[in-house]
PDB file of C-alpha atoms in Angstrom:
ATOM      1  CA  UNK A   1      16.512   0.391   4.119  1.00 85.00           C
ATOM      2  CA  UNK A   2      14.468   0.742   0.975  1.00 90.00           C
ATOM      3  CA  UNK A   3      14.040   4.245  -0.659  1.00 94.00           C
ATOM      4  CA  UNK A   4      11.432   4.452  -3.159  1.00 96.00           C
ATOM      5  CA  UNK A   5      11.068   7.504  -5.400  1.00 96.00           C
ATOM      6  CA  UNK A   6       8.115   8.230  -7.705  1.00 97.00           C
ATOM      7  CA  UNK A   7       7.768  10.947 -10.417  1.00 97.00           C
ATOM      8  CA  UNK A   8       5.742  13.014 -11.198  1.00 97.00           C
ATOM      9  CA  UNK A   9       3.328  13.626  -8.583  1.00 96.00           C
ATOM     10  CA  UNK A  10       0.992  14.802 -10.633  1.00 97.00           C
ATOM     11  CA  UNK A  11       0.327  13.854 -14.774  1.00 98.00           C
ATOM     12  CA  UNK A  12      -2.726  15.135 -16.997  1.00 98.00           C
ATOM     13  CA  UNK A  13      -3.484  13.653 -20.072  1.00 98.00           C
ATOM     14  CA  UNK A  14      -6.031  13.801 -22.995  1.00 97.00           C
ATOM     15  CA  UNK A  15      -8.280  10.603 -22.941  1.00 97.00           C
ATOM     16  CA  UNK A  16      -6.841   8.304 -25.536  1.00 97.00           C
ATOM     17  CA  UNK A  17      -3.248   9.560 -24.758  1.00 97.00           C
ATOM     18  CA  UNK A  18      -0.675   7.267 -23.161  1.00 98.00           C
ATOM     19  CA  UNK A  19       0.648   7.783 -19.209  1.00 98.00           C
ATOM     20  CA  UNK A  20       3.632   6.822 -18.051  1.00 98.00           C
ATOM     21  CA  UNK A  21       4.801   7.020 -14.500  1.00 98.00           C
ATOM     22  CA  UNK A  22       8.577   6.256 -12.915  1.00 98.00           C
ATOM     23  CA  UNK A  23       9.798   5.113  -9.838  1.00 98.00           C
ATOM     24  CA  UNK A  24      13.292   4.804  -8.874  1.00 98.00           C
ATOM     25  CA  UNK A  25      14.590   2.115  -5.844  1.00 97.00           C
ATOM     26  CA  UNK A  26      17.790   1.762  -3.623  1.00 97.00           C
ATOM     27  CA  UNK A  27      17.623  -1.551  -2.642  1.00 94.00           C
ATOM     28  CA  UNK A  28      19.322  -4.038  -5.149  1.00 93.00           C
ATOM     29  CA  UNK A  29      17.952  -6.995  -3.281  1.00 92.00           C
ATOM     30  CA  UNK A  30      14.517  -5.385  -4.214  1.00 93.00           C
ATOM     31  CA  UNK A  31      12.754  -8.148  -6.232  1.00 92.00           C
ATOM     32  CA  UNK A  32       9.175  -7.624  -6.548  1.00 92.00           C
ATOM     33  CA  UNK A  33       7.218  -4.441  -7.503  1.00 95.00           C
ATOM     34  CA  UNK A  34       3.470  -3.903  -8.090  1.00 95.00           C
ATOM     35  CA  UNK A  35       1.620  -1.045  -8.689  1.00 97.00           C
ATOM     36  CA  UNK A  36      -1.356  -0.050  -6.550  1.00 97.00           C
ATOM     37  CA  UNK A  37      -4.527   2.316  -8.383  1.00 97.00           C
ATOM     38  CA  UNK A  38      -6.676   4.115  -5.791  1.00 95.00           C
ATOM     39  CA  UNK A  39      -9.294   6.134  -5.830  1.00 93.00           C
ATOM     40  CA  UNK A  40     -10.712   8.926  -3.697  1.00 88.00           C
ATOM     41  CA  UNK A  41     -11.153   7.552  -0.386  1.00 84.00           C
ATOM     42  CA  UNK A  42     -10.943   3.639  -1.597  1.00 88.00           C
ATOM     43  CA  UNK A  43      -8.147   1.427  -0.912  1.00 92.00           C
ATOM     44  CA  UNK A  44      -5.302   0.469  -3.362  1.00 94.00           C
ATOM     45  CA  UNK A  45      -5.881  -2.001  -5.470  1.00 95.00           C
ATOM     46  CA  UNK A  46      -3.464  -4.240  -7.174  1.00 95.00           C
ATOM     47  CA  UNK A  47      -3.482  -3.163 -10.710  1.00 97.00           C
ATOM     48  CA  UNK A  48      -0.133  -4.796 -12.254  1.00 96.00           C
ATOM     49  CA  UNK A  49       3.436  -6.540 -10.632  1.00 94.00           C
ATOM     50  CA  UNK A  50       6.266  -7.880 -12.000  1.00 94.00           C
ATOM     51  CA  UNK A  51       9.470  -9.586 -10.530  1.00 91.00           C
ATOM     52  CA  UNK A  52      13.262  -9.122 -11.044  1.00 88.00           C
ATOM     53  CA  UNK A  53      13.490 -11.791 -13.269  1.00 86.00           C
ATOM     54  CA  UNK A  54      11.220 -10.227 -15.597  1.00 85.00           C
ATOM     55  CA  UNK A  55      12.155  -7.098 -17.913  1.00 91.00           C
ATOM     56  CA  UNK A  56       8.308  -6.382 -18.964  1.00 95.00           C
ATOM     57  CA  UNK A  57       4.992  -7.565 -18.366  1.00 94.00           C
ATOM     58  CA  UNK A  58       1.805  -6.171 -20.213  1.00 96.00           C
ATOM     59  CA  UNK A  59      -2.127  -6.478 -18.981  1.00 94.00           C
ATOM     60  CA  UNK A  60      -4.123  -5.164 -21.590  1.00 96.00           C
ATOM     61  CA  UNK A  61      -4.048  -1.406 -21.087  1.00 97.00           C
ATOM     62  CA  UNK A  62      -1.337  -1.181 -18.849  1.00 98.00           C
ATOM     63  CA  UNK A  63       2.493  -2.356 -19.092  1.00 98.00           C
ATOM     64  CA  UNK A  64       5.140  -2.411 -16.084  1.00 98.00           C
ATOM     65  CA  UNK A  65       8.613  -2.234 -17.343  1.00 97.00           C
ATOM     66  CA  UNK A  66      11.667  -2.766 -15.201  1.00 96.00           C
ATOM     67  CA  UNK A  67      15.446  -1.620 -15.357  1.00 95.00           C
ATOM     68  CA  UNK A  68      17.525  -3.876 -12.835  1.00 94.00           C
ATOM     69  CA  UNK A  69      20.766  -2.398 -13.848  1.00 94.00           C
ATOM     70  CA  UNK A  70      18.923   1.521 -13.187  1.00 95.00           C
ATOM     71  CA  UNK A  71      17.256  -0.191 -10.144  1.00 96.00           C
ATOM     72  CA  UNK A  72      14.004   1.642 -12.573  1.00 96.00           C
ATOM     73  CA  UNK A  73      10.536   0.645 -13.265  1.00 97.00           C
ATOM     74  CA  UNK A  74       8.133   2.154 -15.367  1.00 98.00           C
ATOM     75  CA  UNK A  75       3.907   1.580 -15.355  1.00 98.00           C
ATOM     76  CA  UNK A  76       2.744   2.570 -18.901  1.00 98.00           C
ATOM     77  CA  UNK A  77      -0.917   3.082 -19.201  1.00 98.00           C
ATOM     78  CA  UNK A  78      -1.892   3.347 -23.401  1.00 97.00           C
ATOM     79  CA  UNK A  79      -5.682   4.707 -24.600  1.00 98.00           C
ATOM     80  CA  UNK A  80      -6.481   6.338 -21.468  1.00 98.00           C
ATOM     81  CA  UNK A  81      -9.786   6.918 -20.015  1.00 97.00           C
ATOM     82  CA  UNK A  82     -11.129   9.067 -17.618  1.00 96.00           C
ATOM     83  CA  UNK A  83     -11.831   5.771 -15.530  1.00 96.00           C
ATOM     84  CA  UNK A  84      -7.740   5.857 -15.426  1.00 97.00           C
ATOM     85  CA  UNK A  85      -8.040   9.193 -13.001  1.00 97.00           C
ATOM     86  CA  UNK A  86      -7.002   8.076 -10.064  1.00 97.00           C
ATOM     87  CA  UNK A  87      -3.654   7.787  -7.485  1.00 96.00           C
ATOM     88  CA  UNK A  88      -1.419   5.708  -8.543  1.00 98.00           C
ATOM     89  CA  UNK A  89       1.560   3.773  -5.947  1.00 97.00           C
ATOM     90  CA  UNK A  90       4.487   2.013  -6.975  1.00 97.00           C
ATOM     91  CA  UNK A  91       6.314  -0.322  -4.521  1.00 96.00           C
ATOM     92  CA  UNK A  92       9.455  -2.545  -3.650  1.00 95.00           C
ATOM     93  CA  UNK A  93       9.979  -5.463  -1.970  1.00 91.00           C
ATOM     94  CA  UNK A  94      11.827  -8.550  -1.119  1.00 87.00           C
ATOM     95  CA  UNK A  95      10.008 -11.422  -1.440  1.00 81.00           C
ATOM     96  CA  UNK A  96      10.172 -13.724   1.525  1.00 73.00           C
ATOM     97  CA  UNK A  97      11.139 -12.480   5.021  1.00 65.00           C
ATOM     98  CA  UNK A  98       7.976 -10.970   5.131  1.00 71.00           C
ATOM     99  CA  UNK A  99       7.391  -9.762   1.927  1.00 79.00           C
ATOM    100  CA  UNK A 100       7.749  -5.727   3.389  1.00 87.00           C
ATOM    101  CA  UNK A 101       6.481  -3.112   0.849  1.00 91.00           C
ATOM    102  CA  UNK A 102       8.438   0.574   0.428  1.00 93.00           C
ATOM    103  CA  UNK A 103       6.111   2.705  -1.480  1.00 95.00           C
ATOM    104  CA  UNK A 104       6.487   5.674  -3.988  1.00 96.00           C
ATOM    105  CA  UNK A 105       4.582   9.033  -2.708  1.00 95.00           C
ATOM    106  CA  UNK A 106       2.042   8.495  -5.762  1.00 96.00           C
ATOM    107  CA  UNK A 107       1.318  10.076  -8.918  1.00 97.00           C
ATOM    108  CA  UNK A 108      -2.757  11.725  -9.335  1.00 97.00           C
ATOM    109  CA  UNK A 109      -3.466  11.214 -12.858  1.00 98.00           C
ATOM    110  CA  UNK A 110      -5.994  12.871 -14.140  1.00 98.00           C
ATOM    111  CA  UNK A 111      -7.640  12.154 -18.022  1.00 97.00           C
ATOM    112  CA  UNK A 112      -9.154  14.900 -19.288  1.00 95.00           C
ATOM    113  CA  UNK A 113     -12.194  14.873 -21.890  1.00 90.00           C
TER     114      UNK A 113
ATOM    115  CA  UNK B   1     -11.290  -6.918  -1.028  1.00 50.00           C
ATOM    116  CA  UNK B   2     -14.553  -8.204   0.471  1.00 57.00           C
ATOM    117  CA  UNK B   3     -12.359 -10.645   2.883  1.00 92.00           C
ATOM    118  CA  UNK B   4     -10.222  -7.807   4.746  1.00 95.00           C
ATOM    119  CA  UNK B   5     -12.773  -5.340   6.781  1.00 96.00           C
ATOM    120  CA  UNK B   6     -11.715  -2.517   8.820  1.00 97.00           C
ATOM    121  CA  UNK B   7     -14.020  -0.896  11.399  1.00 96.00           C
ATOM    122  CA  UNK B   8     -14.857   1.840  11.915  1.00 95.00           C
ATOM    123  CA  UNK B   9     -14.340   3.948   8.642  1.00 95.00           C
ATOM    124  CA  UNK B  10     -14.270   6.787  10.464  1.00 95.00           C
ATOM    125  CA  UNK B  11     -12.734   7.466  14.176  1.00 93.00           C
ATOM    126  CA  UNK B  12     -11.893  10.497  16.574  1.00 91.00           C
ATOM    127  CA  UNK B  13      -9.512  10.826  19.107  1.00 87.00           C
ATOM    128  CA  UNK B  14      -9.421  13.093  22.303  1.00 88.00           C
ATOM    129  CA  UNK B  15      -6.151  13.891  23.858  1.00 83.00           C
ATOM    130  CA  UNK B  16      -4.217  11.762  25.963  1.00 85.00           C
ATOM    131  CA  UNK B  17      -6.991   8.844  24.483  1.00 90.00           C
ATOM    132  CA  UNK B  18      -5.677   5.594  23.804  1.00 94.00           C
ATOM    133  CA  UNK B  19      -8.093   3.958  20.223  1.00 95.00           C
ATOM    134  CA  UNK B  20      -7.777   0.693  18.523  1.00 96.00           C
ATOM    135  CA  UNK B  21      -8.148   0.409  14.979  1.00 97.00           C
ATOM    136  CA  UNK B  22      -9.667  -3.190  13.559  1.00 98.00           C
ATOM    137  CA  UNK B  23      -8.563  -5.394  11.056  1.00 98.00           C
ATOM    138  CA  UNK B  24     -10.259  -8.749  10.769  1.00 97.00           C
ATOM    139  CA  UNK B  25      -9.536 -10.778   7.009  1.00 97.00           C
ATOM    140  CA  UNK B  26     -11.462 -14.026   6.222  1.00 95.00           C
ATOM    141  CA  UNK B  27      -9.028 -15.176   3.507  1.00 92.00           C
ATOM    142  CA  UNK B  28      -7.169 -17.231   5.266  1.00 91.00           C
ATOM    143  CA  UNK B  29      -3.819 -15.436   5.027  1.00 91.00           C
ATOM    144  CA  UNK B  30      -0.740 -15.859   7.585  1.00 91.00           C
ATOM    145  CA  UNK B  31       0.325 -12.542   7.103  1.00 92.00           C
ATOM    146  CA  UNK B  32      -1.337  -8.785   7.900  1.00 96.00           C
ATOM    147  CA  UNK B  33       0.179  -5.205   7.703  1.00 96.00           C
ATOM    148  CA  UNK B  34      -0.910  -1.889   8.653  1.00 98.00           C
ATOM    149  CA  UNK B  35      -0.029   1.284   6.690  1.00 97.00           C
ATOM    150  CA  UNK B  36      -0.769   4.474   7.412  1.00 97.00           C
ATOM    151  CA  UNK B  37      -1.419   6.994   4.760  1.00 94.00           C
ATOM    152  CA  UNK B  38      -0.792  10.986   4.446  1.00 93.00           C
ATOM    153  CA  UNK B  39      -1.200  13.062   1.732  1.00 83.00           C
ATOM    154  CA  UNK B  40       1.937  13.235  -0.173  1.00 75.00           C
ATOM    155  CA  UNK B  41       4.001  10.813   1.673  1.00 79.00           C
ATOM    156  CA  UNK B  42       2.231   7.637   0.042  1.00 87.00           C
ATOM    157  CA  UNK B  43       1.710   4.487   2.400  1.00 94.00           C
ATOM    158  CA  UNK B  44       4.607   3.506   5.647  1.00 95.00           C
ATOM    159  CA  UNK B  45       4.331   0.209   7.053  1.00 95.00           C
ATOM    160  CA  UNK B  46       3.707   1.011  11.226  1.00 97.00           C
ATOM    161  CA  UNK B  47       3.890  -3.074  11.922  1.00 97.00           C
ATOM    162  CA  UNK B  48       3.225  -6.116  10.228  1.00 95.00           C
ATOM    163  CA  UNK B  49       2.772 -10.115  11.307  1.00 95.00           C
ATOM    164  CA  UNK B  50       3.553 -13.183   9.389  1.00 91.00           C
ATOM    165  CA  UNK B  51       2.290 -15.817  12.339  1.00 91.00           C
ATOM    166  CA  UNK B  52      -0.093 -15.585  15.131  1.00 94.00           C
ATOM    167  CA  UNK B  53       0.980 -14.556  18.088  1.00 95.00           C
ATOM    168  CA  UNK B  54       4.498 -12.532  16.514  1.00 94.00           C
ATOM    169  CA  UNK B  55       5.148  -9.438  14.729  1.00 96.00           C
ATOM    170  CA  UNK B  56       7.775  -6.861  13.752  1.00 95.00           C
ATOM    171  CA  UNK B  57       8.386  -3.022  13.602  1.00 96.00           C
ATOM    172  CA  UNK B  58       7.773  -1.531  10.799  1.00 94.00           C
ATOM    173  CA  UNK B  59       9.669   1.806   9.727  1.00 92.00           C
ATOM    174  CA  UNK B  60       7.202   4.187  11.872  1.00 95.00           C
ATOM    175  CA  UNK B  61       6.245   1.817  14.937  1.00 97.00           C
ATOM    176  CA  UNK B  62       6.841   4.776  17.668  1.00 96.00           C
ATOM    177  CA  UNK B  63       3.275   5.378  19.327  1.00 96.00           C
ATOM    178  CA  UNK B  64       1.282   2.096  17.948  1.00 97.00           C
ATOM    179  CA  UNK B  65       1.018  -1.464  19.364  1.00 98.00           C
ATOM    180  CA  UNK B  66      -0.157  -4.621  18.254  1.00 98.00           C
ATOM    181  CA  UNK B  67      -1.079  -7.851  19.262  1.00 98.00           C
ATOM    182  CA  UNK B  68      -2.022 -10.984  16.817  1.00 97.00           C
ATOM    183  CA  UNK B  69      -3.841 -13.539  19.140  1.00 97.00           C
ATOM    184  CA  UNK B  70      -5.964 -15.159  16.195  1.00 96.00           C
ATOM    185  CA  UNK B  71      -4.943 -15.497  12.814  1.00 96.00           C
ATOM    186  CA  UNK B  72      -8.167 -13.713  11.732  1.00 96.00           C
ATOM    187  CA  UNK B  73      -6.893 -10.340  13.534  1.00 98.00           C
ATOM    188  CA  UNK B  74      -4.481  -7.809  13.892  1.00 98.00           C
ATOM    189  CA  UNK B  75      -5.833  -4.940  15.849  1.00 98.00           C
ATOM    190  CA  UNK B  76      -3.577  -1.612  15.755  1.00 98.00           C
ATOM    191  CA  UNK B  77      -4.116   0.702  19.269  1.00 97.00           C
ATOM    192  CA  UNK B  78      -2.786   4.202  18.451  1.00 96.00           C
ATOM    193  CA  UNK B  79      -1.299   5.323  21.843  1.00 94.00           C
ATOM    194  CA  UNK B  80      -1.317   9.058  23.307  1.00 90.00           C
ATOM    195  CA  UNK B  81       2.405   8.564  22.636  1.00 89.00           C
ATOM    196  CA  UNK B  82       1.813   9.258  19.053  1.00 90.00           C
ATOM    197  CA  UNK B  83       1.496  13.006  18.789  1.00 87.00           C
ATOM    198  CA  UNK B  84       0.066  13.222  15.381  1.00 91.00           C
ATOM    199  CA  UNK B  85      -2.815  10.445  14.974  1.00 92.00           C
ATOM    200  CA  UNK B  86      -4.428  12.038  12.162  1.00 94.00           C
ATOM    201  CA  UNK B  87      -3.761   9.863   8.967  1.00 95.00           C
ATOM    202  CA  UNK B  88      -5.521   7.041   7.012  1.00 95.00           C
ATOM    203  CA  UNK B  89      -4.885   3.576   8.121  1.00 97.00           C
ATOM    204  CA  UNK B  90      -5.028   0.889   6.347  1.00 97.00           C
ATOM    205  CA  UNK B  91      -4.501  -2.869   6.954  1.00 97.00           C
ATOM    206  CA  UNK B  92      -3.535  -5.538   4.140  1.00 96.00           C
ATOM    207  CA  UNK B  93      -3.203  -9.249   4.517  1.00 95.00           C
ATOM    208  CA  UNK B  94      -1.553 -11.615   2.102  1.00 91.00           C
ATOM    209  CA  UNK B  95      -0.415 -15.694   2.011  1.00 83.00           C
ATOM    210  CA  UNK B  96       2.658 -16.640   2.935  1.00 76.00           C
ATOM    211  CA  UNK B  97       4.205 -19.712   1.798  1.00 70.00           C
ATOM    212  CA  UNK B  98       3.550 -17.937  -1.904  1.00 61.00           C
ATOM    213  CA  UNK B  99       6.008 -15.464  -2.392  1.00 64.00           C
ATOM    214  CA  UNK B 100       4.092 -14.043  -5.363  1.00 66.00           C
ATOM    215  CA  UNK B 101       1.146 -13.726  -3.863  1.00 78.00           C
ATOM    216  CA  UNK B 102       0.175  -9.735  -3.250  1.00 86.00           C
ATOM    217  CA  UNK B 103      -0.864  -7.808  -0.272  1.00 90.00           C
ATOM    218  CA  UNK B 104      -4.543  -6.951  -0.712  1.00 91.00           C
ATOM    219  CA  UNK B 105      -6.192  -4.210   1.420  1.00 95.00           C
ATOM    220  CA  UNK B 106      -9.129  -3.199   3.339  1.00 95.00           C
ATOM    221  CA  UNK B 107     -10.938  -0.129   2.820  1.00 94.00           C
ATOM    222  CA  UNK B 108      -9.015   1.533   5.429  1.00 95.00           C
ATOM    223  CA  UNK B 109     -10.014   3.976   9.179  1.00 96.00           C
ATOM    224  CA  UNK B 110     -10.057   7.521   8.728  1.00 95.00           C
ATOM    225  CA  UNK B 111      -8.428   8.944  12.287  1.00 95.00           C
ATOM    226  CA  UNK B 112      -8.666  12.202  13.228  1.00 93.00           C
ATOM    227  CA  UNK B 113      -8.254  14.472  16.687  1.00 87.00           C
ATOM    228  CA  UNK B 114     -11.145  16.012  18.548  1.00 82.00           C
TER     229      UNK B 114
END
């Protein structure tokens, strides 16, 4: 099966500093990976995904970046703000027979004043 | 996601105790998951159902059951076979038919044992 792995676990930044969290996969028919934000106690919430056929995909804020060759992907969070402090998931999938998520162990970011 | 509610937020168990976790979603959505969450070892899929009345194993199905009679709800009973209960659940839901639609999620049952 699929083996997700997510680095670092933990990531402090100065507000206004850029993030950036990586996740590895196994899977090479992996196609689809978002990135879940949650906060203490709340549930994840769907902050940013992008699909195989895709190299990058920006929001805003917050960029995904993916590496099919590395089977790598990369969420890049710019000008952050202490609003950003949270857990943050990665996740791969196949899309179709029933669309099953692996998921990274998380990353706590914390933005610091 | 104000569609996907999970009762209750918080539940105990007593040994031996059979519980049922609920997850009912007003969205519409053919499919529903439950995940359960511990610290450190981010979310693993227990089961998940794409129709009413089927679903599969997920990677850590020993000790839970479910059943999806109405496409509405996917209830998830934690069994006295499961030794160690005490996690975070948490159900999602998502179309089908739209392979890039996400899973969304409920705000999740905090189990723990008496």
């Amino acid at each position: 099966g699929e083996n997700v792995e997510q680095h670092p676990s933990t990531l402090s930044v100065q507000e206004g500093d850029s993030a950036v969290i990586k996740c590895t996969y196994s899977d090479s028919a992996s196609n689809y990976f978002p990135w879940y934000k949650q906060e203490l106690g709340k549930r994840p919430q769907l902050i940013i995904d992008i699909r195989s056929n895709v190299g990058e995909k920006k929001d805003q804020r917050i960029a995904v970046t993916l590496n099919k060759t590395a089977k790598h992907f990369s969420l890049h969070i710019t000008e952050t703000q202490p609003e950003d402090s949270a857990v943050y998931f990665c996740a791969a999938g196949v899309t179709g027979g029933g669309n099953k998520l692996t998921f990274g162990t998380g990353t706590q970011l914390k933005v610091e004043l | 996601d104000g569609g996907i509610t999970q009762s209750p937020k918080y539940l105990f168990r007593k040994e031996g105790q059979n519980v049922t976790l609920s997850c009912e979603q007003n969205l519409n959505h053919d499919a529903m998951y439950w995940y359960r969450q511990d610290p450190g070892q981010g979310l693993r899929l227990i089961y998940y159902s794409q129709i009413v009345n089927d679903f599969q194993k997920g990677d850590i199905a020993e000790g839970y059951s479910v059943s999806r009679e109405k496409k509405e709800s996917f209830p998830l009973t934690v069994t006295s076979a499961q030794k160690n209960p005490t996690a975070f659940y948490l159900c999602a839901s998502r179309p089908t038919g739209a392979d890039n639609q996400p899973q969304h999620f409920g705000d999740g049952t905090r189990l723990s044992i008496l």
